[in-house]
């Protein structure tokens, strides 16, 4: 593509999004990236960064200009020295991606998801029953993690030790960012579980009746290239556990901080999904996903070079005042589903979004039935993971 002569290059921004302080409180980074210019260049990482809603949406969707084949992480998986292994769904462009996606969408049909509803609800009710009356709880470790770590691996039909999930999740979401100390430490921490990692996704390990078994059957029927079913199962596990734990945690925090929104839900529990979407808009679990420029181009009125990584700062885009009025107000009547980019956009938009919403809905429904309100009982604390915004501690008082 020819690029109009005279266009300016993106201005340089000398800010590091991946310091522990900025990861725990990303507002300054989000604002700097979004408000300095339509596209900026992060000097420390020699890459472009976008934080405006319309441009993030376009970059995530337009694979002809912004390819996923270089990987959704900061390292280019096509080049020597990459520190991530590719995903056979997330890191492929159409038309190859469309065939894989169609097969997975067939496996993950609405009928299958409806069948899971009863199991998810039974587990949510059981867990809520045991916790009510406890007064103050540590909501992440006592409530959210046990729920997701039971229902999702069971639905997938994967038997991985529960203690491995947070370690491997942390490693995955660190690896999407730079190869910094956080990434290195998390690879070391996950080390003991990595030895058996591939085995958890092997055909023999799939539990009968689970989604994983259906993914292998789809491969047998020619839906994927031979030998890739195990990696597909791994992609689901990578993408579907930590994100949902994070999203439900953010929802509980927002509801504790906004009793008026909790009251709206008590009056109309059918708003539970909206409460989840609005929470992941404000605190997007997946803060950053990358693409790579296919060639030199004009974008946002600036001249971009080809073959450069582009960080799509989802968290910044979801707080863009150009798109959302009063962006830092938690308003479950905003109807942000389908508008925010917390679940991506375009051909790669999250394939598990209805599962995440179902989990959040039944989880919250079980609490709404039993509690008159939830209150913060101390300061929440955030994890320090390169690209995942998730609570580490959420002390909540459960008021019956
Ligand atoms: C709050 C929960 C979730 C969040 C915030 C989230 C976020 C995202 C985002 C931002 C993308 C787009 C990636 C890109 O454009 O490159 C994505 C894709 C994906 N998600 Fe989710 N996700 C969530 C839950 C889930 C669940 C529960 C599953 C599994 C059932 C899942 C499986 C996937 C897969 C396989 C992809 C790749 C789709 C493709 O490339 O076509 N996600 N997710």
PDB file of N, CA and C in Angstrom, residues 113-154:
ATOM      1  N   UNK A 113     -24.181 -25.645  25.392  1.00  0.00           N
ATOM      2  CA  UNK A 113     -24.050 -24.676  26.492  1.00  0.00           C
ATOM      3  C   UNK A 113     -25.298 -24.720  27.375  1.00  0.00           C
ATOM      4  N   UNK A 114     -26.465 -24.880  26.763  1.00  0.00           N
ATOM      5  CA  UNK A 114     -27.693 -24.980  27.565  1.00  0.00           C
ATOM      6  C   UNK A 114     -27.644 -26.198  28.489  1.00  0.00           C
ATOM      7  N   UNK A 115     -27.019 -27.279  27.982  1.00  0.00           N
ATOM      8  CA  UNK A 115     -26.936 -28.487  28.818  1.00  0.00           C
ATOM      9  C   UNK A 115     -26.072 -28.241  30.052  1.00  0.00           C
ATOM     10  N   UNK A 116     -25.087 -27.344  29.892  1.00  0.00           N
ATOM     11  CA  UNK A 116     -24.206 -27.074  31.035  1.00  0.00           C
ATOM     12  C   UNK A 116     -24.888 -26.236  32.110  1.00  0.00           C
ATOM     13  N   UNK A 117     -25.925 -25.505  31.712  1.00  0.00           N
ATOM     14  CA  UNK A 117     -26.543 -24.553  32.652  1.00  0.00           C
ATOM     15  C   UNK A 117     -26.929 -25.212  33.971  1.00  0.00           C
ATOM     16  N   UNK A 118     -27.575 -26.398  33.891  1.00  0.00           N
ATOM     17  CA  UNK A 118     -28.047 -27.055  35.118  1.00  0.00           C
ATOM     18  C   UNK A 118     -26.880 -27.420  36.026  1.00  0.00           C
ATOM     19  N   UNK A 119     -25.808 -27.942  35.409  1.00  0.00           N
ATOM     20  CA  UNK A 119     -24.633 -28.331  36.219  1.00  0.00           C
ATOM     21  C   UNK A 119     -24.002 -27.103  36.872  1.00  0.00           C
ATOM     22  N   UNK A 120     -23.863 -26.037  36.084  1.00  0.00           N
ATOM     23  CA  UNK A 120     -23.248 -24.812  36.619  1.00  0.00           C
ATOM     24  C   UNK A 120     -24.103 -24.255  37.768  1.00  0.00           C
ATOM     25  N   UNK A 121     -25.425 -24.302  37.557  1.00  0.00           N
ATOM     26  CA  UNK A 121     -26.318 -23.721  38.564  1.00  0.00           C
ATOM     27  C   UNK A 121     -26.266 -24.547  39.848  1.00  0.00           C
ATOM     28  N   UNK A 122     -26.253 -25.865  39.691  1.00  0.00           N
ATOM     29  CA  UNK A 122     -26.224 -26.738  40.877  1.00  0.00           C
ATOM     30  C   UNK A 122     -24.956 -26.451  41.689  1.00  0.00           C
ATOM     31  N   UNK A 123     -23.841 -26.272  40.997  1.00  0.00           N
ATOM     32  CA  UNK A 123     -22.580 -26.010  41.699  1.00  0.00           C
ATOM     33  C   UNK A 123     -22.612 -24.634  42.367  1.00  0.00           C
ATOM     34  N   UNK A 124     -23.156 -23.643  41.680  1.00  0.00           N
ATOM     35  CA  UNK A 124     -23.228 -22.292  42.255  1.00  0.00           C
ATOM     36  C   UNK A 124     -24.094 -22.304  43.516  1.00  0.00           C
ATOM     37  N   UNK A 125     -25.222 -23.015  43.446  1.00  0.00           N
ATOM     38  CA  UNK A 125     -26.119 -23.080  44.609  1.00  0.00           C
ATOM     39  C   UNK A 125     -25.416 -23.773  45.766  1.00  0.00           C
ATOM     40  N   UNK A 126     -24.715 -24.867  45.449  1.00  0.00           N
ATOM     41  CA  UNK A 126     -24.033 -25.640  46.498  1.00  0.00           C
ATOM     42  C   UNK A 126     -22.983 -24.773  47.197  1.00  0.00           C
ATOM     43  N   UNK A 127     -22.186 -24.084  46.384  1.00  0.00           N
ATOM     44  CA  UNK A 127     -21.112 -23.272  46.979  1.00  0.00           C
ATOM     45  C   UNK A 127     -21.676 -22.098  47.766  1.00  0.00           C
ATOM     46  N   UNK A 128     -22.727 -21.475  47.241  1.00  0.00           N
ATOM     47  CA  UNK A 128     -23.316 -20.329  47.945  1.00  0.00           C
ATOM     48  C   UNK A 128     -23.865 -20.797  49.297  1.00  0.00           C
ATOM     49  N   UNK A 129     -24.483 -21.966  49.297  1.00  0.00           N
ATOM     50  CA  UNK A 129     -25.069 -22.509  50.530  1.00  0.00           C
ATOM     51  C   UNK A 129     -24.007 -22.694  51.615  1.00  0.00           C
ATOM     52  N   UNK A 130     -22.819 -23.151  51.230  1.00  0.00           N
ATOM     53  CA  UNK A 130     -21.788 -23.419  52.241  1.00  0.00           C
ATOM     54  C   UNK A 130     -21.168 -22.117  52.765  1.00  0.00           C
ATOM     55  N   UNK A 131     -21.216 -21.059  51.973  1.00  0.00           N
ATOM     56  CA  UNK A 131     -20.480 -19.846  52.335  1.00  0.00           C
ATOM     57  C   UNK A 131     -21.351 -18.824  53.071  1.00  0.00           C
ATOM     58  N   UNK A 132     -22.656 -18.874  52.822  1.00  0.00           N
ATOM     59  CA  UNK A 132     -23.549 -17.888  53.456  1.00  0.00           C
ATOM     60  C   UNK A 132     -23.522 -18.113  54.967  1.00  0.00           C
ATOM     61  N   UNK A 133     -23.498 -17.021  55.694  1.00  0.00           N
ATOM     62  CA  UNK A 133     -23.416 -17.154  57.154  1.00  0.00           C
ATOM     63  C   UNK A 133     -21.979 -17.062  57.636  1.00  0.00           C
ATOM     64  N   UNK A 134     -21.029 -17.011  56.688  1.00  0.00           N
ATOM     65  CA  UNK A 134     -19.627 -16.933  57.103  1.00  0.00           C
ATOM     66  C   UNK A 134     -19.222 -15.514  57.477  1.00  0.00           C
ATOM     67  N   UNK A 135     -20.090 -14.550  57.246  1.00  0.00           N
ATOM     68  CA  UNK A 135     -19.705 -13.163  57.546  1.00  0.00           C
ATOM     69  C   UNK A 135     -18.792 -12.645  56.466  1.00  0.00           C
ATOM     70  N   UNK A 136     -17.511 -12.456  56.819  1.00  0.00           N
ATOM     71  CA  UNK A 136     -16.565 -11.940  55.836  1.00  0.00           C
ATOM     72  C   UNK A 136     -15.830 -13.090  55.154  1.00  0.00           C
ATOM     73  N   UNK A 137     -15.712 -12.985  53.839  1.00  0.00           N
ATOM     74  CA  UNK A 137     -14.987 -14.018  53.090  1.00  0.00           C
ATOM     75  C   UNK A 137     -13.918 -13.351  52.227  1.00  0.00           C
ATOM     76  N   UNK A 138     -12.949 -14.135  51.799  1.00  0.00           N
ATOM     77  CA  UNK A 138     -11.980 -13.672  50.809  1.00  0.00           C
ATOM     78  C   UNK A 138     -12.581 -14.144  49.481  1.00  0.00           C
ATOM     79  N   UNK A 139     -13.254 -13.230  48.790  1.00  0.00           N
ATOM     80  CA  UNK A 139     -14.156 -13.656  47.708  1.00  0.00           C
ATOM     81  C   UNK A 139     -13.446 -14.348  46.545  1.00  0.00           C
ATOM     82  N   UNK A 140     -12.191 -13.971  46.268  1.00  0.00           N
ATOM     83  CA  UNK A 140     -11.521 -14.604  45.122  1.00  0.00           C
ATOM     84  C   UNK A 140     -11.227 -16.070  45.444  1.00  0.00           C
ATOM     85  N   UNK A 141     -10.530 -16.305  46.566  1.00  0.00           N
ATOM     86  CA  UNK A 141     -10.118 -17.685  46.840  1.00  0.00           C
ATOM     87  C   UNK A 141     -11.227 -18.532  47.461  1.00  0.00           C
ATOM     88  N   UNK A 142     -12.188 -17.886  48.175  1.00  0.00           N
ATOM     89  CA  UNK A 142     -13.238 -18.687  48.830  1.00  0.00           C
ATOM     90  C   UNK A 142     -14.446 -18.918  47.935  1.00  0.00           C
ATOM     91  N   UNK A 143     -14.660 -18.010  46.988  1.00  0.00           N
ATOM     92  CA  UNK A 143     -15.904 -18.086  46.221  1.00  0.00           C
ATOM     93  C   UNK A 143     -15.690 -18.293  44.720  1.00  0.00           C
ATOM     94  N   UNK A 144     -14.964 -17.344  44.116  1.00  0.00           N
ATOM     95  CA  UNK A 144     -14.925 -17.335  42.644  1.00  0.00           C
ATOM     96  C   UNK A 144     -14.049 -18.474  42.098  1.00  0.00           C
ATOM     97  N   UNK A 145     -12.833 -18.577  42.626  1.00  0.00           N
ATOM     98  CA  UNK A 145     -11.936 -19.616  42.089  1.00  0.00           C
ATOM     99  C   UNK A 145     -12.504 -21.027  42.245  1.00  0.00           C
ATOM    100  N   UNK A 146     -12.995 -21.383  43.450  1.00  0.00           N
ATOM    101  CA  UNK A 146     -13.515 -22.757  43.570  1.00  0.00           C
ATOM    102  C   UNK A 146     -14.643 -23.037  42.580  1.00  0.00           C
ATOM    103  N   UNK A 147     -15.471 -22.020  42.307  1.00  0.00           N
ATOM    104  CA  UNK A 147     -16.592 -22.229  41.380  1.00  0.00           C
ATOM    105  C   UNK A 147     -16.077 -22.470  39.953  1.00  0.00           C
ATOM    106  N   UNK A 148     -15.258 -21.545  39.462  1.00  0.00           N
ATOM    107  CA  UNK A 148     -14.788 -21.679  38.071  1.00  0.00           C
ATOM    108  C   UNK A 148     -13.895 -22.916  37.919  1.00  0.00           C
ATOM    109  N   UNK A 149     -13.048 -23.164  38.915  1.00  0.00           N
ATOM    110  CA  UNK A 149     -12.131 -24.305  38.777  1.00  0.00           C
ATOM    111  C   UNK A 149     -12.843 -25.650  38.905  1.00  0.00           C
ATOM    112  N   UNK A 150     -14.092 -25.615  39.305  1.00  0.00           N
ATOM    113  CA  UNK A 150     -14.889 -26.844  39.296  1.00  0.00           C
ATOM    114  C   UNK A 150     -15.662 -26.939  37.976  1.00  0.00           C
ATOM    115  N   UNK A 151     -16.430 -25.891  37.658  1.00  0.00           N
ATOM    116  CA  UNK A 151     -17.370 -26.065  36.538  1.00  0.00           C
ATOM    117  C   UNK A 151     -16.685 -26.088  35.171  1.00  0.00           C
ATOM    118  N   UNK A 152     -15.650 -25.257  34.983  1.00  0.00           N
ATOM    119  CA  UNK A 152     -15.104 -25.173  33.624  1.00  0.00           C
ATOM    120  C   UNK A 152     -14.273 -26.408  33.238  1.00  0.00           C
ATOM    121  N   UNK A 153     -13.307 -26.835  34.090  1.00  0.00           N
ATOM    122  CA  UNK A 153     -12.580 -28.060  33.714  1.00  0.00           C
ATOM    123  C   UNK A 153     -13.511 -29.264  33.599  1.00  0.00           C
ATOM    124  N   UNK A 154     -14.562 -29.320  34.437  1.00  0.00           N
ATOM    125  CA  UNK A 154     -15.510 -30.448  34.327  1.00  0.00           C
ATOM    126  C   UNK A 154     -16.220 -30.417  32.975  1.00  0.00           C
TER     127      UNK A 154
END
